[in-house]
Every structure is written in C-alpha cells, then in structure tokens.
Short mmCIF file of C-alpha atoms in Angstrom, two decimals:
data_model
loop_
_atom_site.label_atom_id
_atom_site.label_comp_id
_atom_site.label_asym_id
_atom_site.label_seq_id
_atom_site.Cartn_x
_atom_site.Cartn_y
_atom_site.Cartn_z
CA MET A 232 14.41 97.64 2.45
CA ALA A 233 16.82 97.64 -0.48
CA ARG A 234 15.74 96.90 -4.03
CA ILE A 235 17.90 94.23 -5.51
CA ALA A 236 18.12 93.14 -9.16
CA VAL A 237 19.44 89.52 -9.67
CA ILE A 238 20.55 88.68 -13.21
CA GLY A 239 20.00 85.03 -13.97
CA ALA A 240 18.18 82.31 -12.27
CA GLY A 241 20.76 79.72 -11.77
CA MET A 242 21.10 77.98 -8.43
CA GLY A 243 23.55 80.27 -6.86
CA ALA A 244 21.37 83.29 -7.96
CA MET A 245 18.42 81.87 -6.57
CA ALA A 246 20.03 80.78 -3.35
CA ALA A 247 21.07 84.72 -3.00
CA ALA A 248 17.68 85.81 -3.88
CA ALA A 249 15.85 83.76 -1.36
CA ARG A 250 18.24 84.68 1.52
CA LEU A 251 17.96 88.24 0.65
CA ALA A 252 14.22 88.34 0.44
CA VAL A 253 14.05 86.81 4.01
CA ALA A 254 16.31 89.47 5.02
CA GLY A 255 13.56 92.11 3.99
CA HIS A 256 14.78 93.05 0.75
CA ARG A 257 12.83 93.47 -2.46
CA VAL A 258 14.38 90.95 -4.91
CA VAL A 259 13.61 90.85 -8.64
CA VAL A 260 15.22 88.11 -10.85
CA TYR A 261 15.91 88.66 -14.30
CA GLU A 262 16.14 85.52 -16.50
CA ARG A 263 17.06 85.60 -20.34
CA THR A 264 15.40 82.17 -20.92
CA ASP A 265 12.00 80.83 -20.23
CA THR A 266 12.81 79.01 -16.92
CA TYR A 267 14.94 78.72 -13.90
CA GLY A 268 17.70 76.40 -12.66
CA GLY A 269 20.62 77.55 -14.94
CA ALA A 270 22.17 73.92 -15.99
CA LEU A 271 19.67 71.92 -14.09
CA ARG A 272 17.31 71.14 -16.88
CA ARG A 273 15.09 68.43 -17.64
CA PHE A 274 14.19 66.60 -21.04
CA GLU A 275 10.90 64.67 -21.26
CA ARG A 276 9.83 62.55 -24.29
CA GLU A 277 7.37 59.58 -24.36
CA GLY A 278 7.01 59.31 -20.58
CA PHE A 279 10.84 59.19 -20.00
CA SER A 280 12.31 62.11 -17.87
CA PHE A 281 16.19 62.87 -17.85
CA ASP A 282 18.47 65.33 -16.00
CA THR A 283 20.55 67.21 -18.69
CA GLY A 284 22.70 68.74 -16.24
CA PRO A 285 24.21 67.47 -12.97
CA GLY A 286 22.50 64.11 -11.87
CA LEU A 287 23.73 63.87 -8.22
CA LEU A 288 24.09 66.16 -5.21
CA PRO A 289 27.16 66.07 -3.05
CA LEU A 290 27.36 67.87 0.33
CA PRO A 291 23.64 68.42 0.64
CA ALA A 292 24.14 70.32 3.83
CA VAL A 293 24.63 73.31 1.91
CA TYR A 294 20.98 73.25 0.46
CA ARG A 295 19.54 72.08 3.91
CA ASP A 296 21.24 75.14 5.25
CA LEU A 297 19.43 77.33 2.72
CA PHE A 298 15.98 75.89 3.47
CA VAL A 299 16.43 76.21 7.21
CA LYS A 300 17.54 79.93 6.95
CA THR A 301 14.67 80.82 4.61
CA GLY A 302 11.81 79.12 6.20
CA LYS A 303 10.36 76.81 8.62
CA GLU A 304 10.07 73.81 6.00
CA PRO A 305 13.41 71.96 5.76
CA LEU A 306 14.72 70.57 2.45
CA GLU A 307 13.54 66.91 3.15
CA ARG A 308 9.89 68.18 3.17
CA CYS A 309 10.36 69.98 -0.19
CA VAL A 310 12.47 67.26 -1.90
CA ASP A 311 12.82 63.35 -1.63
CA LEU A 312 16.52 63.17 -0.91
CA VAL A 313 18.09 59.70 -1.21
CA GLN A 314 21.48 58.60 -0.23
CA VAL A 315 23.00 56.60 -3.03
CA ASP A 316 24.62 53.25 -2.02
CA PRO A 317 27.07 52.17 -3.41
CA SER A 318 28.18 55.66 -3.94
CA SER A 319 29.84 54.49 -7.41
CA ARG A 320 30.84 51.30 -9.18
CA HIS A 321 34.09 51.62 -11.15
CA VAL A 322 35.02 49.51 -14.36
CA PHE A 323 38.64 49.82 -14.89
CA ALA A 324 40.56 49.47 -18.29
CA ASP A 325 41.81 45.98 -17.50
CA GLY A 326 38.36 44.67 -16.59
CA THR A 327 38.51 44.94 -12.83
CA ARG A 328 35.20 46.03 -11.28
CA VAL A 329 34.60 47.55 -7.77
CA SER A 330 31.70 48.87 -5.96
CA LEU A 331 32.46 51.51 -3.21
CA PRO A 332 30.01 51.92 -0.39
CA ASN A 333 28.76 55.44 0.41
CA ALA A 334 30.66 57.49 3.04
CA SER A 335 32.14 54.26 4.73
CA ARG A 336 35.92 54.35 4.93
CA ALA A 337 36.12 50.80 6.15
CA GLY A 338 33.71 49.60 3.45
CA VAL A 339 35.69 51.34 0.63
CA VAL A 340 39.03 49.91 2.07
CA THR A 341 37.80 46.33 2.18
CA ALA A 342 36.26 46.56 -1.21
CA LEU A 343 39.28 47.99 -2.75
CA ASP A 344 41.46 45.25 -1.09
CA GLU A 345 39.13 42.49 -2.56
CA ALA A 346 39.00 43.95 -6.08
CA LEU A 347 42.61 45.32 -6.51
CA GLY A 348 44.49 43.12 -4.19
CA ALA A 349 45.75 43.60 -0.70
CA GLY A 350 47.26 46.94 0.33
CA ALA A 351 45.22 48.82 -2.35
CA GLY A 352 42.71 49.74 0.17
CA LYS A 353 45.09 50.95 2.94
CA ARG A 354 46.81 53.32 0.15
CA TRP A 355 43.57 54.52 -0.60
CA GLY A 356 42.53 55.13 2.99
CA ASP A 357 45.86 56.59 3.96
CA PHE A 358 45.32 59.15 0.90
CA LEU A 359 42.00 60.17 2.38
CA VAL A 360 43.32 60.81 5.42
CA ARG A 361 45.85 63.28 3.91
CA ALA A 362 42.99 64.70 1.61
CA ARG A 363 41.17 65.47 4.88
CA GLU A 364 43.94 67.66 5.94
CA ALA A 365 43.72 69.66 2.81
CA TRP A 366 40.12 69.94 3.23
CA ASP A 367 40.36 71.18 6.73
CA ARG A 368 43.01 73.65 5.79
CA THR A 369 40.73 75.10 2.83
CA ARG A 370 37.30 74.42 3.63
CA ARG A 371 36.45 77.97 5.14
CA PRO A 372 38.59 80.08 2.95
CA LEU A 373 37.52 78.21 -0.33
CA LEU A 374 33.89 77.63 0.53
CA GLU A 375 32.51 79.38 3.62
CA GLU A 376 34.26 82.75 3.43
CA PRO A 377 34.52 85.58 0.88
CA LEU A 378 37.78 85.41 -1.14
CA TRP A 379 40.68 86.78 1.13
CA PRO A 380 41.89 90.30 -0.11
CA ASN A 381 45.30 88.66 0.27
CA TRP A 382 44.39 85.62 -1.99
CA GLN A 383 47.99 85.17 -2.90
CA VAL A 384 48.33 83.13 0.32
CA LEU A 385 45.77 80.65 -1.06
CA ALA A 386 47.72 80.92 -4.60
CA ALA A 387 51.02 79.86 -3.00
CA ARG A 388 50.51 77.33 -0.42
CA GLU A 389 49.70 73.73 -1.19
CA PRO A 390 47.61 72.51 1.41
CA TYR A 391 47.76 68.59 0.61
CA PRO A 392 50.30 67.13 2.83
CA ALA A 393 52.11 65.10 0.12
CA VAL A 394 54.42 62.04 1.36
CA PRO A 395 58.22 62.61 0.57
CA HIS A 396 59.11 60.56 -2.35
CA LYS A 397 62.59 59.57 -3.45
CA ARG A 398 63.02 60.44 -7.31
CA LEU A 399 66.35 61.11 -9.31
CA LEU A 400 68.35 60.95 -6.09
CA ARG A 401 66.14 63.69 -4.57
CA THR A 402 63.31 63.87 -2.10
CA ARG A 403 60.22 65.15 -3.74
CA ARG A 404 56.70 65.72 -2.84
CA ALA A 405 53.67 65.28 -5.21
CA GLY A 406 52.56 68.63 -6.46
CA THR A 407 49.81 67.50 -9.15
CA LEU A 408 47.01 65.04 -8.77
CA ALA A 409 48.98 62.64 -11.33
CA GLU A 410 51.94 62.68 -9.26
CA VAL A 411 49.66 61.71 -6.05
CA GLY A 412 48.49 58.80 -8.16
CA ALA A 413 51.85 57.65 -9.29
CA TRP A 414 53.94 58.23 -6.07
CA GLU A 415 51.30 57.33 -3.31
CA LEU A 416 48.64 55.16 -4.82
CA ARG A 417 51.19 53.29 -7.11
CA ASP A 418 48.21 51.46 -9.03
CA ALA A 419 47.00 52.52 -12.35
CA ARG A 420 43.60 51.55 -11.10
CA LEU A 421 43.60 53.71 -7.94
CA THR A 422 45.04 56.49 -10.04
CA ALA A 423 42.12 56.29 -12.55
CA LEU A 424 39.84 56.43 -9.46
CA LEU A 425 41.44 59.53 -8.17
CA GLU A 426 41.92 61.27 -11.64
CA SER A 427 38.17 60.65 -12.40
CA HIS A 428 37.16 63.30 -9.81
CA ALA A 429 39.18 65.87 -11.58
CA LEU A 430 38.19 64.72 -15.10
CA ALA A 431 34.61 64.98 -14.15
CA TYR A 432 35.16 68.93 -13.87
CA GLY A 433 37.45 68.96 -17.06
CA LEU A 434 40.73 69.47 -15.11
CA ASP A 435 43.86 67.71 -16.55
CA PRO A 436 45.23 65.67 -13.55
CA ARG A 437 48.86 66.20 -15.02
CA THR A 438 48.53 69.99 -14.15
CA THR A 439 45.93 70.14 -11.49
CA PRO A 440 47.47 70.73 -8.00
CA ALA A 441 47.40 68.13 -5.44
CA SER A 442 45.11 70.13 -3.55
CA ALA A 443 42.18 68.76 -5.80
CA ALA A 444 42.30 65.68 -3.34
CA VAL A 445 39.55 67.45 -1.49
CA LEU A 446 37.24 66.42 -4.53
CA PRO A 447 37.11 62.68 -3.79
CA TYR A 448 37.36 63.56 -0.08
CA MET A 449 34.21 65.64 -0.03
CA GLU A 450 32.18 62.79 -1.58
CA HIS A 451 33.69 60.13 0.65
CA ALA A 452 33.07 62.18 3.93
CA PHE A 453 29.48 63.60 3.12
CA GLY A 454 28.14 61.06 0.86
CA ILE A 455 26.50 61.41 -2.65
CA TRP A 456 22.92 62.08 -2.99
CA TYR A 457 20.05 61.84 -5.49
CA VAL A 458 16.61 63.65 -5.52
CA ARG A 459 13.87 61.63 -6.52
CA GLY A 460 12.53 62.75 -9.71
CA GLY A 461 15.79 64.16 -10.64
CA LEU A 462 18.07 67.08 -9.81
CA ARG A 463 15.84 69.35 -11.66
CA GLU A 464 13.34 68.82 -8.43
CA LEU A 465 15.91 70.62 -6.25
CA ALA A 466 15.93 73.64 -8.69
CA ARG A 467 11.99 73.53 -8.43
CA ALA A 468 12.21 73.45 -4.80
CA VAL A 469 14.61 76.52 -4.57
CA TYR A 470 12.42 78.48 -7.15
CA GLU A 471 9.37 77.76 -5.26
CA ARG A 472 10.97 78.74 -1.80
CA CYS A 473 12.04 82.24 -3.67
CA VAL A 474 8.67 82.61 -4.88
CA ALA A 475 7.24 81.92 -1.23
CA ARG A 476 9.30 84.69 0.01
CA LYS A 477 7.98 87.14 -2.47
CA VAL A 478 10.95 86.87 -4.93
CA GLU A 479 9.51 88.17 -8.39
CA PHE A 480 10.79 86.37 -11.53
CA ARG A 481 10.78 87.92 -14.92
CA PHE A 482 11.61 85.37 -17.55
CA GLY A 483 12.57 86.38 -21.18
CA ALA A 484 14.21 89.32 -19.70
CA ASP A 485 17.63 89.94 -21.28
CA VAL A 486 19.88 92.22 -19.05
CA THR A 487 22.12 94.20 -21.49
CA GLY A 488 23.73 96.43 -19.09
CA VAL A 489 24.36 97.28 -15.33
CA LEU A 490 23.68 100.97 -14.76
CA GLU A 491 25.91 103.23 -12.53
CA LYS A 492 25.43 106.29 -10.85
CA ASP A 493 27.67 108.30 -8.63
CA GLY A 494 30.38 105.49 -8.75
CA ARG A 495 28.21 102.71 -7.77
CA ALA A 496 25.53 99.95 -9.42
CA SER A 497 22.19 101.68 -9.68
CA GLY A 498 20.11 99.18 -11.74
CA VAL A 499 19.87 97.15 -14.79
CA GLU A 500 18.95 97.81 -18.39
CA LEU A 501 16.94 95.35 -20.54
CA ALA A 502 17.30 94.47 -24.23
CA ASP A 503 13.99 96.18 -24.71
CA GLY A 504 15.19 99.50 -23.49
CA THR A 505 13.46 98.96 -20.11
CA VAL A 506 15.37 100.38 -17.12
CA ALA A 507 15.03 98.89 -13.79
CA GLU A 508 16.51 100.81 -10.78
CA ALA A 509 18.14 98.94 -7.95
CA ASP A 510 20.28 99.50 -4.82
CA PHE A 511 22.21 96.43 -5.42
CA VAL A 512 22.87 94.26 -8.50
CA VAL A 513 23.69 90.49 -8.24
CA ALA A 514 24.93 89.14 -11.43
CA GLY A 515 24.95 85.41 -11.98
CA VAL A 516 26.37 85.25 -15.34
CA ALA A 517 29.19 83.45 -17.13
CA PRO A 518 32.43 84.67 -18.10
CA GLY A 519 32.39 87.45 -20.63
CA ALA A 520 28.80 88.43 -20.11
CA LEU A 521 29.85 90.49 -16.97
CA ASP A 522 32.37 92.24 -19.04
CA ARG A 523 29.79 93.17 -21.63
CA LEU A 524 27.48 94.38 -18.79
CA SER A 525 30.07 96.39 -16.70
CA ALA A 526 33.54 96.57 -18.17
CA GLN A 527 35.31 97.49 -15.02
CA ALA A 528 33.49 94.96 -12.55
CA VAL A 529 35.59 92.00 -12.29
CA VAL A 530 38.18 91.78 -9.34
CA ARG A 531 39.45 88.81 -7.46
CA GLY A 532 40.42 90.62 -4.15
CA ASP A 533 43.22 93.33 -4.13
CA GLY A 534 44.44 92.36 -7.79
CA ASP A 535 43.75 90.10 -10.54
CA VAL A 536 44.93 86.39 -10.32
CA PRO A 537 45.96 84.30 -13.34
CA PRO A 538 43.48 83.49 -15.73
CA GLN A 539 41.79 79.97 -15.47
CA PRO A 540 42.77 77.02 -17.85
CA ALA A 541 40.50 76.60 -20.87
CA ALA A 542 37.23 75.19 -19.40
CA ALA A 543 35.76 71.90 -20.65
CA SER A 544 32.30 70.90 -21.44
CA ARG A 545 30.11 67.76 -21.46
CA VAL A 546 28.27 65.64 -23.84
CA THR A 547 25.24 63.91 -22.45
CA VAL A 548 23.53 61.03 -24.14
CA LEU A 549 19.88 60.13 -22.77
CA LEU A 550 18.85 56.42 -23.35
CA ALA A 551 15.30 55.24 -23.21
CA LEU A 552 15.59 51.41 -22.78
CA ARG A 553 12.82 48.70 -22.69
CA GLY A 554 12.79 46.24 -19.81
CA ALA A 555 12.94 47.07 -15.95
CA ARG A 556 16.24 48.28 -14.40
CA PRO A 557 17.66 45.10 -12.82
CA GLU A 558 17.65 44.76 -9.04
CA GLY A 559 20.89 45.59 -7.63
CA THR A 560 22.10 47.81 -10.41
CA ALA A 561 24.42 50.60 -9.01
CA HIS A 562 23.14 54.16 -9.44
CA ARG A 563 26.43 55.51 -10.83
CA THR A 564 28.95 53.34 -12.91
CA VAL A 565 32.08 55.08 -13.98
CA VAL A 566 33.64 53.05 -17.18
CA HIS A 567 37.16 54.32 -17.19
CA ALA A 568 39.18 54.99 -20.42
CA ALA A 569 41.09 52.12 -22.13
CA ASP A 570 43.89 54.56 -22.63
CA ARG A 571 44.73 57.26 -20.27
CA GLU A 572 47.13 59.10 -22.39
CA ALA A 573 44.96 59.14 -25.24
CA GLU A 574 42.14 60.36 -23.44
CA LEU A 575 44.14 63.37 -21.88
CA ASP A 576 45.69 64.17 -25.26
CA ALA A 577 42.28 64.29 -26.74
CA LEU A 578 41.04 66.61 -24.08
CA PHE A 579 43.69 68.66 -23.40
CA GLY A 580 46.13 68.53 -26.36
CA THR A 581 45.67 68.51 -30.01
CA ALA A 582 44.89 64.79 -30.71
CA ALA A 583 41.64 63.49 -32.32
CA GLN A 584 38.63 62.66 -30.48
CA ASN A 585 39.17 59.56 -28.19
CA PRO A 586 37.05 56.66 -29.35
CA ARG A 587 37.04 55.21 -25.83
CA PRO A 588 36.56 58.12 -23.38
CA THR A 589 35.65 57.98 -19.63
CA VAL A 590 31.80 57.68 -19.29
CA THR A 591 29.77 58.10 -16.38
CA VAL A 592 26.48 56.04 -16.49
CA LEU A 593 23.65 57.18 -14.35
CA ARG A 594 20.81 54.46 -13.72
CA PRO A 595 18.57 55.83 -11.25
CA ASP A 596 16.16 53.68 -9.30
CA ASP A 597 13.35 55.98 -9.89
CA LEU A 598 9.96 55.22 -11.24
CA GLU A 599 9.19 58.92 -11.80
CA LEU A 600 11.62 58.95 -14.61
CA VAL A 601 9.86 56.17 -16.82
CA PRO A 602 6.52 55.61 -18.26
CA ASP A 603 5.99 52.31 -16.22
CA PRO A 604 8.16 49.98 -14.39
CA ASP A 605 9.10 47.99 -17.50
CA HIS A 606 11.25 50.60 -18.70
CA GLU A 607 14.66 52.36 -17.65
CA ALA A 608 15.94 55.88 -18.14
CA VAL A 609 19.82 56.01 -18.38
CA THR A 610 22.06 59.00 -18.83
CA LEU A 611 25.66 58.84 -20.01
CA THR A 612 28.03 61.82 -19.55
CA THR A 613 31.62 62.45 -20.75
CA VAL A 614 33.94 65.51 -20.67
CA VAL A 615 34.97 67.33 -23.99
CA PRO A 616 36.49 70.52 -24.68
CA ALA A 617 34.36 73.55 -24.45
CA ARG A 618 34.24 74.92 -28.11
CA PRO A 619 31.62 75.85 -30.40
CA GLY A 620 30.54 72.96 -32.78
CA GLU A 621 32.17 70.14 -30.86
CA PRO A 622 31.25 67.05 -32.90
CA SER A 623 28.89 64.79 -30.86
CA ASP A 624 27.18 62.25 -33.17
CA ALA A 625 30.15 60.00 -33.57
CA LEU A 626 31.01 60.55 -29.71
CA ALA A 627 27.51 59.62 -28.72
CA GLU A 628 28.07 56.41 -30.51
CA ASN A 629 31.20 55.92 -28.89
CA MET A 630 29.86 56.43 -25.49
CA ILE A 631 27.11 53.97 -26.03
CA MET A 632 29.60 51.33 -27.05
CA VAL A 633 31.74 52.15 -23.79
CA ALA A 634 28.68 52.05 -21.63
CA GLU A 635 27.88 48.29 -22.82
CA ARG A 636 30.67 47.34 -20.64
CA ALA A 637 28.31 48.70 -17.58
CA VAL A 638 25.09 47.69 -19.39
CA PRO A 639 25.71 44.56 -21.38
CA ASP A 640 22.25 44.38 -22.78
CA LEU A 641 22.13 47.98 -23.78
CA ARG A 642 21.61 47.52 -27.50
CA ASP A 643 19.02 44.95 -27.41
CA ARG A 644 17.16 47.28 -25.02
CA LEU A 645 17.62 50.60 -26.71
CA LEU A 646 14.37 52.43 -28.03
CA TRP A 647 15.76 55.59 -28.79
CA HIS A 648 18.41 58.27 -27.56
CA GLU A 649 18.82 61.83 -27.50
CA VAL A 650 22.22 63.81 -27.47
CA ARG A 651 22.84 66.99 -25.50
CA THR A 652 25.85 68.94 -26.56
CA PRO A 653 28.07 71.83 -25.31
CA ALA A 654 25.71 74.14 -27.56
CA ASP A 655 22.57 73.00 -25.41
CA ILE A 656 24.59 74.02 -22.30
CA ALA A 657 25.54 77.32 -23.83
CA GLU A 658 21.95 77.97 -24.75
CA ALA A 659 20.87 77.11 -20.92
CA THR A 660 23.64 78.82 -18.98
CA GLY A 661 25.22 81.50 -21.41
CA ALA A 662 28.86 80.23 -20.98
CA GLN A 663 30.77 80.34 -24.32
CA GLY A 664 31.19 76.86 -25.71
CA GLY A 665 29.00 75.42 -23.12
CA ALA A 666 31.96 75.63 -20.64
CA VAL A 667 31.19 74.06 -17.12
CA PRO A 668 32.86 75.90 -14.13
CA VAL A 669 35.62 74.00 -11.76
CA PRO A 670 35.41 74.33 -8.06
CA ALA A 671 37.99 76.69 -6.75
CA LEU A 672 41.16 75.04 -5.53
CA ALA A 673 44.30 76.39 -3.56
CA ALA A 674 47.80 76.57 -4.82
CA ASP A 675 48.88 76.38 -8.30
CA GLY A 676 49.51 80.18 -8.23
CA GLY A 677 45.87 80.97 -8.04
CA ARG A 678 44.92 79.61 -11.47
CA LEU A 679 41.85 77.86 -10.10
CA LEU A 680 40.62 80.72 -7.82
CA HIS A 681 37.46 82.47 -9.18
CA PRO A 682 36.48 86.26 -9.19
CA SER A 683 35.66 87.55 -5.66
CA ASN A 684 31.83 87.94 -4.99
CA SER A 685 32.59 91.79 -4.64
CA THR A 686 33.54 93.63 -7.60
CA ARG A 687 35.17 96.90 -8.40
CA VAL A 688 31.85 98.57 -8.82
CA PRO A 689 30.23 99.22 -5.35
CA GLY A 690 26.90 97.57 -5.12
CA LEU A 691 27.60 95.11 -7.92
CA PHE A 692 28.19 91.31 -6.79
CA THR A 693 28.84 88.10 -8.73
CA VAL A 694 27.24 84.65 -7.84
CA GLY A 695 27.23 81.31 -9.25
CA GLY A 696 29.60 78.82 -10.72
CA TRP A 697 31.75 81.46 -12.18
CA ALA A 698 32.46 83.37 -9.13
CA HIS A 699 33.90 82.47 -5.93
CA PRO A 700 33.81 79.44 -4.70
CA GLY A 701 33.23 78.25 -8.21
CA GLY A 702 31.55 75.40 -9.92
CA GLY A 703 29.38 72.41 -8.57
CA LEU A 704 26.00 72.52 -6.85
CA PRO A 705 27.40 72.85 -3.20
CA HIS A 706 29.71 75.72 -4.35
CA ALA A 707 26.92 77.57 -6.09
CA GLY A 708 24.73 77.40 -2.95
CA MET A 709 27.49 78.79 -0.99
CA SER A 710 28.15 81.62 -3.35
CA GLY A 711 24.59 82.88 -2.86
CA ALA A 712 25.25 82.75 0.99
CA LEU A 713 28.27 84.64 0.58
CA VAL A 714 26.73 87.43 -1.60
CA ALA A 715 23.65 87.42 0.73
CA GLY A 716 25.99 88.07 3.63
CA LEU A 717 28.04 90.70 1.97
CA ILE A 718 24.99 92.67 1.06
CA VAL A 719 23.23 92.32 4.53
CA GLU A 720 26.25 92.54 6.64
CA GLY A 721 28.59 94.64 4.50
CA PRO A 722 32.04 94.07 3.54
CA GLU A 723 32.92 92.99 7.09
CA PHE A 724 31.08 89.78 6.62
CA ARG A 725 33.42 86.95 6.99
CA GLY A 726 31.17 83.93 6.27
CA SER A 727 28.89 81.59 8.30
CA GLN A 728 30.23 80.54 11.93
#
C-alpha cells in the first residue's frame, strides 16, 4: 500500500483518488478551499439554486466507468441522470430558429433542412461523417491513453478529412474550423453552429484546427446530459464515492511545495509548515501553480510543445424569475452573436467589448432548483478573455438583453440576478484570470496539447483540466483514470482497453 497525496479536489483529482483508493492505496486529498468539485460549484439564494460552472454533461460514459470501477453502485443510483432533448435550440443572427434532437442524425438533418432550407441538413450530416473519422483517429491517443512520447505525430497530422476545395486556382483543404464552415458548410448559420462549439471553450475558430470537429461530433454521437439538482450533484456523488472508499479529505489545506528525496517526489508541504510524506504526489492544479510547487516538473512527453494560446474565461449571470417554466421550453438555447467578426475581435483581438455576444441560456426542467413550481431558475453564460478585473456589470446587462431573444418575457419576470465573474472562477480553481482549460486537440503544431500526466520528477503526476487530455468534464474524468493507471501499473500503462 502506497501513500498518495493529491493536491486539489477537482473532478479529475477526485476521479484519480477514488480509483487509487480502490487499488489499495492510502489517499489523502489536500484542498486549499473549503469544498470539493473545482469549478463545479453551486450558488443558492431565497430557495433558488444554480450551477456556477458547467451545466451539462457530455460523454457520461466516463463517469459511468468511474463508478463501475470503484464500487458496485452505478452512477445512475447516485445521481438522476437525464438526457436533454432537444440537445440545443439555436437562435441565429438573422432570426432563424432551429431545435436539434439529441443524438439523432436523421432528426438533426430534417430539422436543419426545415429551418435553413433544403440541403443544409445534408451538408451538416456529411460534415458529421467526416468529424467521426477525426474522432476515430484521435479518440484513443487524445482521451484514453497517456500522451505519446512522440507527441509530434499528433502535432503534425490533421485528422479531419477535409473536402478538396478550389480556391485561387489551387486545390486546398480546410485547415481551420472557420475554413470548414466557409468551404464545406457554406451557410453562415451552419458556420455559427459549428463555431459555437469552439467558442464555448474560448477557441478562435479562425485559428483552431479542423480537428476541433470532434467537439460537435462528441455531443452528436453520445448525447448531452443533465444531472437533476444540477451538475454540482455529480461532484457530490464523486466526493461521496471517494469517502466511501476511505479517501481522506483535508479542506483549507494550502499546499505550498512538493517535497523531493533521492530525485523523486516524497510528499507535500503545507502553508502552515506541516509536512506530509507520500510515495506519490498527484497535482490537480492550474498552470503556474505547479511551477511554484515544483519548478522542474512539467513535461509533455520527450520534450516541450509550443505554449497554448491565451486562455479564455466565462461570465455567468444567474436569473431568478417569477412564473413557471413554460412547457416545451428547451433546456439549452444558444443565441448567436449579431456580428461574428465583432465578437471574434472582442474575444481574440483588441476591440472593445461586444455588446451582442453569443449567449448560452440554460433553463432546466428541475423543481429542485426553485422554491416552488411558480418560479424558474435560468443561467446565462458567455465567453470572455481570461484577465484580472474583466468588466462584468455592463456585460451582464448586455447578456440579459441578448437572452430576451430566447426568453421574450424575461424583463417582466425578473426578480433578481447575480453575476459570477472570472475572479470567482479564479477563486474556485486557482487558475489565473479565471482561465478555463480547453480539450486536447490534434494538429496545429501541438499548440492544443496539454502536459503529460507524468512529469520530469518521478512519482509526481498531473491531473485535471490543465493536464492531458485537457478541459471538459469527460476529459477531467479520463485524466484521473490515466493517472491511476500510471501509478498502479507503472509507466508501461497504455490506457483502458
């Protein structure tokens, strides 16, 4: 039995802790804040309850596997997992509206044809077929296996099979998501639908590789899910599974250093001077924090890869509404920006804040979130640059104005609202500027790969959204599985079969 110190109680860290405890190790989790879950937090006021982090769960199989591998009680007995249908409703800049069925290619094709015109559905359906090829080529190395030592193969190869396109008398293939939209989808609304999946992670579609096609494909193929009571309930269930497997949690415990002895990790030091010895250390911390804990730790295989682009953050507005949620309301509505270029310049350039950003409106059909059936809890989210002091009051007002396109009577029903800023994300996760990590993606010179779960310091591992395979709830869960495999089976571990 090894002693394992886990730094942080985010979802990836807890996933690793539960798996390691089941393997017979003594696991202690040190969390600097007073609770678990990382970004999966909850805000409560006057009988209303809101998720302040992710509000939907793609690829729930990752957490089903976690619960199967760590005990006899499956995930569905611990949380009420609900498939969202339609998966999303979209309100485009020209006023066109479309609702997309969950995990139904035929249904999506029909819906797009009816809303956008004949042929639109087929172009999107053909795109999804190509996106599946990119998924099949990258699923194992980018989600299920430790980062390859020869990661340069993933960095150099574009897995998306773009359609040849005649441009300026030359045959070219789309290399970015924006080019996929312009050359293959050929409809501004389909392009907005495609690009919204990248924008949700703060990725610029003009520079994001075409391999990001796996993001809409993953949602299409595996559906989108909600946990009744909010996604915070998923964090609670993982925490309780850890406790049931004898993982020890120490909250308010700020780790200030990783100890080393004889060239390998040997424990952690806390802010109060306490030293905790360990045979392995698992660090679920944001960029910069690991550098402070262990200056020589980070490595992405046999060598460093290019630094990632500047990360983005989110502003979330929590709305308490009087009146019941109307029957037939979509759980998720994406209200697309009125001016795509203005939005991209505001997010990734030097332009001023965009007064009409893309806003995601979440309206769960969940009485656990409201004081009674005659009220509704609504969450608005938009992407902003990750930087200290990002202005939010004016943006929140703009977001409410945009959301009125999805909730026409919003102003009349509004009781109060709360704003959660990048500073709140920074407080919860420790990420500078409230940055939110992106999933690992192939191509583009490795710009969107993440540090390996193994580090230069033997016995020290990284886990969570800032390590391989990157951001997103499924990816965090898989990082926990990879770290547990590397510790239990050793460096020869090659992922689940």
